[in-house]
Amino acid sequence: MKKMLLTIALATGAVLTGCSQQQARKPVSRTSGSAFINESVERNRKLIAYEEAQIDSIIKSNPAIKYIASDKGYWYHYEIENKQDSITPKRGDVAFFNYEVKDLKGNVIYSEVELRPQVYYVDKQNIMMGLRSGIKLMNEGEKVTFLFPSNMGYGYHGDNNKIGTNEPLICTVTLNDIKHETEVEER
């Protein structure tokens, strides 16, 4: 009899608790992660300041070269400038270019030979952020050297090969040709 009463009591309790409204649980901890975010912001500020100081030192070391500060956060100068043309690559164009990548000490990371001539469908392919922006500043036939902080290069991740974490880069780009993508055969 005791077993039967116990079974009925448990079954009744289960039915009553199973049918009741679920109550939202209160969070155990109300931390928003803002401390981590603030630390990350501060770490990035220091990194950017350090990289900009390195780039500034390169710029000041050769005052004969006139570097231009872009509105995107990198610097560049013309090695060969084409003042005859005013056409620059835009979305819907294909840019044909060669480039070389160096570290800030001038050591070659990737040579033009290694990188081969590039074919870039402007704003439709994923390339390094700095190159994506820098190519759009160039006229056909120009050769430009860019100084990219790491956030305009390969950032925190690197390129999984020769370019490491948070590595600022020097890229020398020669824009060989610009064509509308309708003039170019399929990729």
mmCIF file of C-alpha atoms in Angstrom:
data_model
loop_
_atom_site.group_PDB
_atom_site.id
_atom_site.type_symbol
_atom_site.label_atom_id
_atom_site.label_comp_id
_atom_site.label_asym_id
_atom_site.label_seq_id
_atom_site.Cartn_x
_atom_site.Cartn_y
_atom_site.Cartn_z
ATOM 1 C CA MET A 1 0.000 0.000 0.000
ATOM 2 C CA LYS A 2 2.842 2.364 0.875
ATOM 3 C CA LYS A 3 4.409 1.703 -2.506
ATOM 4 C CA MET A 4 1.178 2.494 -4.269
ATOM 5 C CA LEU A 5 0.669 5.766 -2.357
ATOM 6 C CA LEU A 6 4.265 6.759 -3.045
ATOM 7 C CA THR A 7 3.845 6.002 -6.767
ATOM 8 C CA ILE A 8 0.593 8.020 -6.938
ATOM 9 C CA ALA A 9 2.206 10.936 -5.075
ATOM 10 C CA LEU A 10 5.222 10.942 -7.418
ATOM 11 C CA ALA A 11 3.004 10.703 -10.535
ATOM 12 C CA THR A 12 0.778 13.545 -9.310
ATOM 13 C CA GLY A 13 3.822 15.674 -8.514
ATOM 14 C CA ALA A 14 5.299 15.010 -11.952
ATOM 15 C CA VAL A 15 2.023 15.958 -13.672
ATOM 16 C CA LEU A 16 1.676 19.157 -11.654
ATOM 17 C CA THR A 17 5.266 20.311 -12.208
ATOM 18 C CA GLY A 18 5.267 19.295 -15.890
ATOM 19 C CA CYS A 19 2.210 21.425 -16.673
ATOM 20 C CA SER A 20 3.289 24.576 -14.869
ATOM 21 C CA GLN A 21 4.686 27.620 -16.722
ATOM 22 C CA GLN A 22 8.421 27.575 -17.258
ATOM 23 C CA GLN A 23 10.194 30.365 -15.459
ATOM 24 C CA ALA A 24 13.093 32.185 -17.098
ATOM 25 C CA ARG A 25 16.354 31.533 -15.328
ATOM 26 C CA LYS A 26 18.248 34.499 -13.969
ATOM 27 C CA PRO A 27 21.871 34.721 -15.092
ATOM 28 C CA VAL A 28 24.351 33.600 -12.511
ATOM 29 C CA SER A 29 26.794 36.292 -13.536
ATOM 30 C CA ARG A 30 25.888 39.630 -15.074
ATOM 31 C CA THR A 31 29.254 40.427 -16.593
ATOM 32 C CA SER A 32 28.968 41.698 -20.172
ATOM 33 C CA GLY A 33 32.489 40.977 -21.312
ATOM 34 C CA SER A 34 33.218 44.693 -21.461
ATOM 35 C CA ALA A 35 36.503 44.218 -19.590
ATOM 36 C CA PHE A 36 37.730 41.857 -22.321
ATOM 37 C CA ILE A 37 36.583 44.248 -25.050
ATOM 38 C CA ASN A 38 38.276 47.208 -23.353
ATOM 39 C CA GLU A 39 41.532 45.238 -23.030
ATOM 40 C CA SER A 40 41.315 44.251 -26.691
ATOM 41 C CA VAL A 41 40.722 47.862 -27.776
ATOM 42 C CA GLU A 42 43.700 49.036 -25.742
ATOM 43 C CA ARG A 43 45.915 46.259 -27.126
ATOM 44 C CA ASN A 44 44.935 47.251 -30.694
ATOM 45 C CA ARG A 45 45.597 50.947 -30.015
ATOM 46 C CA LYS A 46 49.106 50.120 -28.827
ATOM 47 C CA LEU A 47 49.715 47.862 -31.832
ATOM 48 C CA ILE A 48 48.558 50.533 -34.296
ATOM 49 C CA ALA A 49 50.676 53.198 -32.582
ATOM 50 C CA TYR A 50 53.730 50.908 -32.697
ATOM 51 C CA GLU A 51 53.249 50.067 -36.391
ATOM 52 C CA GLU A 52 52.631 53.717 -37.302
ATOM 53 C CA ALA A 53 55.846 54.679 -35.510
ATOM 54 C CA GLN A 54 57.753 52.074 -37.565
ATOM 55 C CA ILE A 55 56.215 53.379 -40.795
ATOM 56 C CA ASP A 56 56.879 56.986 -39.774
ATOM 57 C CA SER A 57 60.526 56.096 -39.225
ATOM 58 C CA ILE A 58 60.738 54.690 -42.791
ATOM 59 C CA ILE A 59 59.138 57.840 -44.190
ATOM 60 C CA LYS A 60 61.492 60.132 -42.249
ATOM 61 C CA SER A 61 64.574 58.085 -43.130
ATOM 62 C CA ASN A 62 64.330 59.163 -46.775
ATOM 63 C CA PRO A 63 62.967 62.714 -47.053
ATOM 64 C CA ALA A 64 63.571 62.735 -50.830
ATOM 65 C CA ILE A 65 60.591 60.400 -51.246
ATOM 66 C CA LYS A 66 57.228 62.149 -50.891
ATOM 67 C CA TYR A 67 54.779 59.753 -49.243
ATOM 68 C CA ILE A 68 51.065 60.433 -49.404
ATOM 69 C CA ALA A 69 48.808 59.457 -46.493
ATOM 70 C CA SER A 70 45.651 57.731 -47.699
ATOM 71 C CA ASP A 71 42.308 58.196 -46.016
ATOM 72 C CA LYS A 72 42.265 54.414 -45.410
ATOM 73 C CA GLY A 73 45.279 54.399 -43.054
ATOM 74 C CA TYR A 74 48.239 53.530 -45.275
ATOM 75 C CA TRP A 75 50.944 55.534 -47.070
ATOM 76 C CA TYR A 76 52.194 55.409 -50.645
ATOM 77 C CA HIS A 77 54.527 57.059 -53.125
ATOM 78 C CA TYR A 78 54.852 56.948 -56.890
ATOM 79 C CA GLU A 79 57.932 55.351 -58.399
ATOM 80 C CA ILE A 80 56.479 55.793 -61.884
ATOM 81 C CA GLU A 81 53.570 58.206 -62.238
ATOM 82 C CA ASN A 82 51.265 58.460 -65.245
ATOM 83 C CA LYS A 83 49.944 62.014 -65.403
ATOM 84 C CA GLN A 84 48.497 61.508 -68.913
ATOM 85 C CA ASP A 85 45.609 59.236 -67.877
ATOM 86 C CA SER A 86 42.920 59.792 -65.297
ATOM 87 C CA ILE A 87 41.225 56.398 -65.576
ATOM 88 C CA THR A 88 41.563 54.262 -62.465
ATOM 89 C CA PRO A 89 40.139 50.769 -61.898
ATOM 90 C CA LYS A 90 36.601 50.598 -60.546
ATOM 91 C CA ARG A 91 33.978 47.910 -59.907
ATOM 92 C CA GLY A 92 33.284 46.146 -63.191
ATOM 93 C CA ASP A 93 36.906 46.472 -64.336
ATOM 94 C CA VAL A 94 39.719 43.962 -64.350
ATOM 95 C CA ALA A 95 43.149 45.131 -63.177
ATOM 96 C CA PHE A 96 46.255 43.373 -64.444
ATOM 97 C CA PHE A 97 49.194 43.980 -62.127
ATOM 98 C CA ASN A 98 52.492 42.700 -60.747
ATOM 99 C CA TYR A 99 53.621 43.198 -57.182
ATOM 100 C CA GLU A 100 56.267 42.376 -54.626
ATOM 101 C CA VAL A 101 55.853 42.117 -50.853
ATOM 102 C CA LYS A 102 58.524 43.058 -48.300
ATOM 103 C CA ASP A 103 58.663 43.446 -44.556
ATOM 104 C CA LEU A 104 59.392 46.894 -43.087
ATOM 105 C CA LYS A 105 63.131 46.119 -43.004
ATOM 106 C CA GLY A 106 63.094 45.675 -46.787
ATOM 107 C CA ASN A 107 63.440 41.888 -46.807
ATOM 108 C CA VAL A 108 61.555 40.312 -49.702
ATOM 109 C CA ILE A 109 58.749 38.054 -48.496
ATOM 110 C CA TYR A 110 57.228 37.366 -51.924
ATOM 111 C CA SER A 111 58.964 38.373 -55.153
ATOM 112 C CA GLU A 112 57.156 39.411 -58.342
ATOM 113 C CA VAL A 113 58.255 36.111 -59.885
ATOM 114 C CA GLU A 114 56.678 34.101 -57.057
ATOM 115 C CA LEU A 115 53.437 36.061 -57.223
ATOM 116 C CA ARG A 116 53.147 35.956 -61.041
ATOM 117 C CA PRO A 117 51.145 38.595 -62.885
ATOM 118 C CA GLN A 118 47.819 39.069 -61.133
ATOM 119 C CA VAL A 119 44.334 39.402 -62.623
ATOM 120 C CA TYR A 120 41.968 41.163 -60.208
ATOM 121 C CA TYR A 121 38.239 41.617 -60.809
ATOM 122 C CA VAL A 122 37.875 44.900 -58.931
ATOM 123 C CA ASP A 123 35.756 44.587 -55.770
ATOM 124 C CA LYS A 124 34.632 41.108 -56.804
ATOM 125 C CA GLN A 125 37.596 39.081 -55.602
ATOM 126 C CA ASN A 126 39.070 38.754 -52.160
ATOM 127 C CA ILE A 127 42.580 40.211 -52.015
ATOM 128 C CA MET A 128 44.515 41.974 -49.283
ATOM 129 C CA MET A 129 42.500 44.983 -48.070
ATOM 130 C CA GLY A 130 45.289 47.484 -48.714
ATOM 131 C CA LEU A 131 45.776 46.288 -52.302
ATOM 132 C CA ARG A 132 42.030 46.378 -52.901
ATOM 133 C CA SER A 133 42.034 50.063 -52.015
ATOM 134 C CA GLY A 134 45.456 50.998 -53.398
ATOM 135 C CA ILE A 135 44.894 49.596 -56.881
ATOM 136 C CA LYS A 136 41.868 51.871 -57.264
ATOM 137 C CA LEU A 137 44.178 54.904 -56.850
ATOM 138 C CA MET A 138 46.450 53.895 -59.712
ATOM 139 C CA ASN A 139 46.468 54.719 -63.422
ATOM 140 C CA GLU A 140 47.627 52.256 -66.053
ATOM 141 C CA GLY A 141 51.438 52.065 -66.252
ATOM 142 C CA GLU A 142 52.051 53.411 -62.747
ATOM 143 C CA LYS A 143 54.345 51.822 -60.201
ATOM 144 C CA VAL A 144 53.486 52.623 -56.582
ATOM 145 C CA THR A 145 55.046 51.559 -53.289
ATOM 146 C CA PHE A 146 52.566 51.164 -50.429
ATOM 147 C CA LEU A 147 53.321 51.033 -46.702
ATOM 148 C CA PHE A 148 50.521 48.990 -45.133
ATOM 149 C CA PRO A 149 49.982 48.593 -41.391
ATOM 150 C CA SER A 150 49.042 45.012 -40.505
ATOM 151 C CA ASN A 151 45.312 45.746 -40.390
ATOM 152 C CA MET A 152 45.484 46.674 -44.112
ATOM 153 C CA GLY A 153 47.586 43.584 -44.826
ATOM 154 C CA TYR A 154 46.886 40.163 -43.394
ATOM 155 C CA GLY A 155 46.082 41.306 -39.853
ATOM 156 C CA TYR A 156 46.115 39.089 -36.833
ATOM 157 C CA HIS A 157 45.954 35.874 -38.830
ATOM 158 C CA GLY A 158 48.808 36.345 -41.304
ATOM 159 C CA ASP A 159 48.681 34.508 -44.633
ATOM 160 C CA ASN A 160 49.338 30.998 -43.235
ATOM 161 C CA ASN A 161 52.636 30.928 -45.088
ATOM 162 C CA LYS A 162 55.384 33.577 -45.009
ATOM 163 C CA ILE A 163 53.532 36.575 -43.550
ATOM 164 C CA GLY A 164 53.209 36.396 -39.799
ATOM 165 C CA THR A 165 50.772 37.748 -37.258
ATOM 166 C CA ASN A 166 50.323 41.548 -37.217
ATOM 167 C CA GLU A 167 53.040 42.162 -39.804
ATOM 168 C CA PRO A 168 53.104 45.557 -41.556
ATOM 169 C CA LEU A 169 54.107 45.299 -45.213
ATOM 170 C CA ILE A 170 55.724 47.183 -48.073
ATOM 171 C CA CYS A 171 54.074 46.353 -51.404
ATOM 172 C CA THR A 172 55.365 47.656 -54.719
ATOM 173 C CA VAL A 173 52.663 47.396 -57.376
ATOM 174 C CA THR A 174 52.847 47.948 -61.137
ATOM 175 C CA LEU A 175 49.454 48.369 -62.799
ATOM 176 C CA ASN A 176 49.922 46.978 -66.298
ATOM 177 C CA ASP A 177 46.435 47.244 -67.753
ATOM 178 C CA ILE A 178 42.790 48.005 -66.981
ATOM 179 C CA LYS A 179 39.967 46.443 -68.984
ATOM 180 C CA HIS A 180 36.227 46.274 -68.528
ATOM 181 C CA GLU A 181 35.302 42.756 -67.440
ATOM 182 C CA THR A 182 33.193 42.249 -70.607
ATOM 183 C CA GLU A 183 36.460 42.489 -72.592
ATOM 184 C CA VAL A 184 38.124 39.731 -70.568
ATOM 185 C CA GLU A 185 37.551 36.015 -71.131
ATOM 186 C CA GLU A 186 36.091 33.963 -68.311
ATOM 187 C CA ARG A 187 38.318 33.357 -65.301
#
